[in-house]
Coordinates of C-alpha atoms in Angstrom, one line a residue:
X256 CA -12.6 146.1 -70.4
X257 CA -10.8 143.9 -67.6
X258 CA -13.4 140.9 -68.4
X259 CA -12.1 141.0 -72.2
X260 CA -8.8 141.4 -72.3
X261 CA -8.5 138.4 -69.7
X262 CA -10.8 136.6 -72.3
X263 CA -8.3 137.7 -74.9
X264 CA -4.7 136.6 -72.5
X265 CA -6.6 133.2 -71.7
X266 CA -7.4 132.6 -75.4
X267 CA -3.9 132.8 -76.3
X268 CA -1.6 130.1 -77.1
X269 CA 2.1 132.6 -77.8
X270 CA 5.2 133.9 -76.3
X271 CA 3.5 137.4 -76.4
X272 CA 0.7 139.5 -75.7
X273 CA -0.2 143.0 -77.4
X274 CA -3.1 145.0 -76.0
X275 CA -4.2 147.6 -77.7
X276 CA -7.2 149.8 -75.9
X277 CA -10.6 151.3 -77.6
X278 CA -9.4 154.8 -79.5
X279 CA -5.9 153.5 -80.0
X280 CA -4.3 153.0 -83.6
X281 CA -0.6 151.7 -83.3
X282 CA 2.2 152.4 -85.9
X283 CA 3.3 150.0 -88.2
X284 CA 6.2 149.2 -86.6
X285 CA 4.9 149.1 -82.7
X286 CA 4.7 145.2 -82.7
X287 CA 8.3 144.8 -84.2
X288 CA 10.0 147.0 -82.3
X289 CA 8.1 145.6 -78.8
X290 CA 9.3 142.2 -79.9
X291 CA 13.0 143.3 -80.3
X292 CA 12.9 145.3 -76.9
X293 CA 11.4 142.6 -74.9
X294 CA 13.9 139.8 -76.3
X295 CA 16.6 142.0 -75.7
X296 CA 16.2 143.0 -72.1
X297 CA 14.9 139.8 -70.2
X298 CA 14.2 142.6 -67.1
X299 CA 11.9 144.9 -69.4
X300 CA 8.4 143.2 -69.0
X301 CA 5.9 145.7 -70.8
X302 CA 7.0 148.0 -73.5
X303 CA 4.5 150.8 -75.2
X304 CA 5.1 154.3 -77.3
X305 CA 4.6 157.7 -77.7
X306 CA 0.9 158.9 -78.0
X307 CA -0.2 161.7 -80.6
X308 CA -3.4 162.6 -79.7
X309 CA -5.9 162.9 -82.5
X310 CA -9.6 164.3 -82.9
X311 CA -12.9 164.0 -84.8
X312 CA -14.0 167.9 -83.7
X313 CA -13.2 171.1 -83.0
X314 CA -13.7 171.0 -79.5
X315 CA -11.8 167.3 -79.7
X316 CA -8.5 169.0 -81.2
X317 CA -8.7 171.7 -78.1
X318 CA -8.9 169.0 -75.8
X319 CA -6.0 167.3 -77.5
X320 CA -3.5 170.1 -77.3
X321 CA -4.5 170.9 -73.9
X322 CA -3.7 166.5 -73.2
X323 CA -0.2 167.1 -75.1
X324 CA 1.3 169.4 -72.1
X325 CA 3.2 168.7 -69.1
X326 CA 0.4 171.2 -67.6
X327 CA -2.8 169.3 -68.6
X328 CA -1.6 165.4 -67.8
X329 CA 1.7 166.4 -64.9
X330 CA 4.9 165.9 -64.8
X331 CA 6.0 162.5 -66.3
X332 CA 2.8 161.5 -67.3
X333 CA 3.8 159.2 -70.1
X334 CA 1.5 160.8 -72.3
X335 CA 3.9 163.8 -72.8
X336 CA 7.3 162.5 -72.9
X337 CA 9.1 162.3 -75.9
X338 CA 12.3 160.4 -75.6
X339 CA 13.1 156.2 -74.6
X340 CA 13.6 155.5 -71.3
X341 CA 12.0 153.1 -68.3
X342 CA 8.9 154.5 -66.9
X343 CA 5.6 153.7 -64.5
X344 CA 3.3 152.8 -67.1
X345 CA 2.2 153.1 -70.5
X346 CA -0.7 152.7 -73.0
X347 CA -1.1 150.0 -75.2
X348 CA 1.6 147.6 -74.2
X349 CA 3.2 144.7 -75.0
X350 CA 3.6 141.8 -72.3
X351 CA 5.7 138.2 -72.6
X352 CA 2.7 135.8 -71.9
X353 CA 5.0 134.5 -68.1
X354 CA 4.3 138.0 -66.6
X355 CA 0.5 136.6 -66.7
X356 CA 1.3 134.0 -65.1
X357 CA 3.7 135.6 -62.7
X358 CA 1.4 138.6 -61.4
X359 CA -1.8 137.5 -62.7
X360 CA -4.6 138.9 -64.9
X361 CA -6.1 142.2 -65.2
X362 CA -8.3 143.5 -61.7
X363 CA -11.6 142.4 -63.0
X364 CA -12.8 144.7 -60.2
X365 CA -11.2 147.7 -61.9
X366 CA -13.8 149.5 -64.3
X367 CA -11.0 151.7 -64.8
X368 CA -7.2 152.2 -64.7
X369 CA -7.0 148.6 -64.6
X370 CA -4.1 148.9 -66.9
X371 CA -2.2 151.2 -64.0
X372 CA -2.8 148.3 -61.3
X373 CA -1.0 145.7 -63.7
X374 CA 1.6 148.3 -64.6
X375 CA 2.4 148.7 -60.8
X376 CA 1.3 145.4 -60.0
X377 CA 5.1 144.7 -62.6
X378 CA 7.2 147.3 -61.0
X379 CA 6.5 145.3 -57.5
X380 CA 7.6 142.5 -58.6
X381 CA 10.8 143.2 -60.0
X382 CA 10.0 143.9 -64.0
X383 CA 10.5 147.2 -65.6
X384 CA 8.5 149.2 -68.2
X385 CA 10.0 150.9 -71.2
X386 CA 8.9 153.8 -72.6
X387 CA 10.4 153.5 -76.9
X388 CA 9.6 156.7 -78.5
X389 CA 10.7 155.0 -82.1
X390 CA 7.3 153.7 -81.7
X391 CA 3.9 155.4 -81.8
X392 CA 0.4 155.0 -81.7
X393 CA -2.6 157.9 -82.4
X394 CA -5.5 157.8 -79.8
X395 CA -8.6 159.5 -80.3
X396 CA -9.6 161.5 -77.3
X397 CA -13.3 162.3 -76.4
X398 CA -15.5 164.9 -78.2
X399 CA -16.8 167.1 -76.2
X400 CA -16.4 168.5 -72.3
X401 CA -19.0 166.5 -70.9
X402 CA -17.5 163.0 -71.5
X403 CA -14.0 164.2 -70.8
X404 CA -15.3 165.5 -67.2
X405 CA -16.8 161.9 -67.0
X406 CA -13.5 160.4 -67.8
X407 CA -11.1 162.0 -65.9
X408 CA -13.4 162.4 -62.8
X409 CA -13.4 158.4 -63.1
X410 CA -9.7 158.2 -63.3
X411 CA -9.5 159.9 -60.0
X412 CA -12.0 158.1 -58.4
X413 CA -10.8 154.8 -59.1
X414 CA -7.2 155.9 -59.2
X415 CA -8.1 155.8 -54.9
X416 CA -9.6 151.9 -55.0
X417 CA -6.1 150.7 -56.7
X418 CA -4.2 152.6 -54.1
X419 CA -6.5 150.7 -51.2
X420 CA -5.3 147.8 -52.9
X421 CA -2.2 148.4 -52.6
X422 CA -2.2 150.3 -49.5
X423 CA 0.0 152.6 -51.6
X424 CA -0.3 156.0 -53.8
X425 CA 1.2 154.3 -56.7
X426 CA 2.4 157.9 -58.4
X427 CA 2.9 160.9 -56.6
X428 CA 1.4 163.2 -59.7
X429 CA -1.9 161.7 -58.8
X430 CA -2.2 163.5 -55.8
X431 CA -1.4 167.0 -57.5
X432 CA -5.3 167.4 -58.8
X433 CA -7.0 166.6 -55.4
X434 CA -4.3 168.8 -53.8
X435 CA -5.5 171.3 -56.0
X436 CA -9.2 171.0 -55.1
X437 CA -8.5 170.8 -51.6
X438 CA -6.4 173.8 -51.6
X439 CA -9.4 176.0 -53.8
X440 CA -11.7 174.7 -50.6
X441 CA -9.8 175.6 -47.9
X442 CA -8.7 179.3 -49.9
X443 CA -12.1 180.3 -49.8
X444 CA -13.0 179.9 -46.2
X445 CA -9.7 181.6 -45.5
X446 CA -12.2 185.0 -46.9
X447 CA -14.1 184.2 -43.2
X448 CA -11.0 185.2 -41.5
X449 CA -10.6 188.8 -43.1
X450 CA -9.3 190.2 -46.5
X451 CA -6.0 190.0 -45.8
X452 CA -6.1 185.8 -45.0
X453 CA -8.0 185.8 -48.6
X454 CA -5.4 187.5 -50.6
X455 CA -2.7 185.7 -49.8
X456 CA -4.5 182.4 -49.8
X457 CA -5.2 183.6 -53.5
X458 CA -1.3 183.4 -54.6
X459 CA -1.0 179.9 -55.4
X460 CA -4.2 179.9 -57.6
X461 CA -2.9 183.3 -59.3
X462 CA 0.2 181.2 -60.5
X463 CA -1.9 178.7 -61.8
X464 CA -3.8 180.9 -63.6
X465 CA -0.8 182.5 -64.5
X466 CA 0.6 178.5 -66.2
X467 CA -2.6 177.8 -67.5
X468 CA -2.7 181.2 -69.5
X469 CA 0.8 181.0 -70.9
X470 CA 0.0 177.5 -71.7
X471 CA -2.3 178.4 -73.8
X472 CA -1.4 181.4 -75.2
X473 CA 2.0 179.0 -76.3
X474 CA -0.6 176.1 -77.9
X475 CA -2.3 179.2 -80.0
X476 CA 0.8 180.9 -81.4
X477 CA 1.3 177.5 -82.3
X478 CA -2.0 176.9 -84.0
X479 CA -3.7 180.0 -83.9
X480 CA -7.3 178.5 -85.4
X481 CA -7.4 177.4 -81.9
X482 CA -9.6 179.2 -79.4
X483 CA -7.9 180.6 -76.7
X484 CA -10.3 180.4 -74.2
X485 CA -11.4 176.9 -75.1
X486 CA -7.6 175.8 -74.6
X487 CA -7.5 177.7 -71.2
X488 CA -10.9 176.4 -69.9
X489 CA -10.0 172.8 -70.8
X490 CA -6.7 172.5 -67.9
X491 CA -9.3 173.7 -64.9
X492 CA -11.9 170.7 -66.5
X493 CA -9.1 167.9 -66.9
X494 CA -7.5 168.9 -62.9
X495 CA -10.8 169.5 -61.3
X496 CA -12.8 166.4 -62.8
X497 CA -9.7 164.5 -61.4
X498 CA -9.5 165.7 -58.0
X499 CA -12.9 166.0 -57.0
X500 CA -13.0 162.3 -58.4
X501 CA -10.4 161.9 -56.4
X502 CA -11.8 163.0 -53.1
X503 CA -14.9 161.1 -53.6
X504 CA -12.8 157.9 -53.5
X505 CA -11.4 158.8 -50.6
X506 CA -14.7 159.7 -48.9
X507 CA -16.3 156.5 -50.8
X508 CA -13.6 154.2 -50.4
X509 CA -11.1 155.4 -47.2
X510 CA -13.7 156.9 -45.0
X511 CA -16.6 155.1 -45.5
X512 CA -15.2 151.9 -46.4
X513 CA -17.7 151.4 -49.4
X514 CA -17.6 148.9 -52.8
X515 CA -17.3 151.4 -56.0
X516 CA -20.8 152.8 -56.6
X517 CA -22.7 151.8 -59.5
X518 CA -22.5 155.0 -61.3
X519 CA -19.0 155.1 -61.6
X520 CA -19.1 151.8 -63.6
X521 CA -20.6 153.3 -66.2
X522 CA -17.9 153.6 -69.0
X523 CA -17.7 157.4 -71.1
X524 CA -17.1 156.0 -74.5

């Protein structure tokens, strides 16, 4: 993805560059409306929309309502808000063609979340990036569990190699999924120490339970076709796959010091 989109930037002879990822359809009036934002505010140097995500399956249009909540993507995420306003990243941006040559090209090193380095990679040096909800784009998300797992658990993972680069987390949402993970860990060994230790290690998980069922239960009043426990299954799949990823960067990249494995290079398209 990295290689290409360079290709694409290099190719270029214009004042602006639109990127526009696999699964992504913009709306016909994304490229306008980056156009005016961009000449209009010299300090805004990537602008993108609002995402409605879209399906090809049943099991696709679980996974997209669970992806439209605060609960499944965090706080922020700017998957899920819904009005204008300067934000970390976005999807599918627009750039003037100087940031390239003020920050450089996209981290051919970065199998994934390539587009999050450059987006913090902006923020460092001074630009800004606007969030214009006037503008849209659909994106179709994955299938079927199995792929999704794959994808998020390689968001976290190499979500931990572009903080090494940095030597920075670059959001603090990020570290809410391995958090998570960590904490399930640690609240079952707190069962070795007696019953008691075990129950109330078990609170924090009871209120998660608790979000994730009234999550749910609000996405099926809304569409009641939708299988309840396929909406509620799909939060615990999108935060663990994320922070077990997450953890195995560390261990991978913090710990042991390694190069990303080969494994995780492998794209789930």
């Amino acid at each position: 993805t990295p290689y290409a989109f360079n290709l694409g930037v290099k190719a270029q002879k214009c004042d602006f560059i639109q990127r526009v990822d696999a699964r992504h359809i913009i709306s016909a009036n994304y490229i306008q409306n980056s156009l005016n934002t961009l000449l209009k505010d010299s300090f805004v140097w990537g602008v993108g929309g609002k995402i409605f995500n879209e399906y090809i399956n049943d099991t696709g249009k679980v996974i997209a309502q669970a992806m439209g909540t605060s609960l499944g993507m965090g706080l922020g995420n700017f998957r899920t808000l819904k009005e204008s306003g300067f934000t970390d990243t976005v999807t599918s941006p627009m750039y003037p063609i100087w940031v390239f040559d003020k920050i450089g090209y996209f981290d051919e090193n970065l199998i994934r979340n390539q587009d999050d380095d450059f987006s913090y990679r902006v923020t460092k040096a001074g630009g800004k990036i606007y969030f214009d909800a006037s503008i849209s784009l659909k994106y179709y998300v994955r299938g079927d569990y199995s792929h999704l797992w794959k994808q998020f658990n390689q968001y976290g993972y190499w979500k931990v190699y572009v903080n090494k680069k940095h030597k920075a987390v670059t959001t603090l949402r990020q570290l809410v999924p391995p958090l998570f993970v960590a904490y399930l860990i640690v609240a079952c060994l707190t069962w070795l120490l007696g019953g008691v230790f075990g129950s109330i290690s078990n609170f924090p998980l009871l209120i998660y339970i608790a979000l994730v069922l009234y999550t749910a239960n609000k996405i099926v009043k809304q569409d009641p076709a939708s299988p309840f426990w396929d909406v509620v299954k799909t939060f615990p799949i999108l935060h663990l796959s994320y922070g077990l990823g997450y953890l195995k960067g560390i261990f991978h990249f913090m710990v042991l010091g390694r190069r990303p494995s080969e494994i995780s290079k492998q794209l789930s398209r």
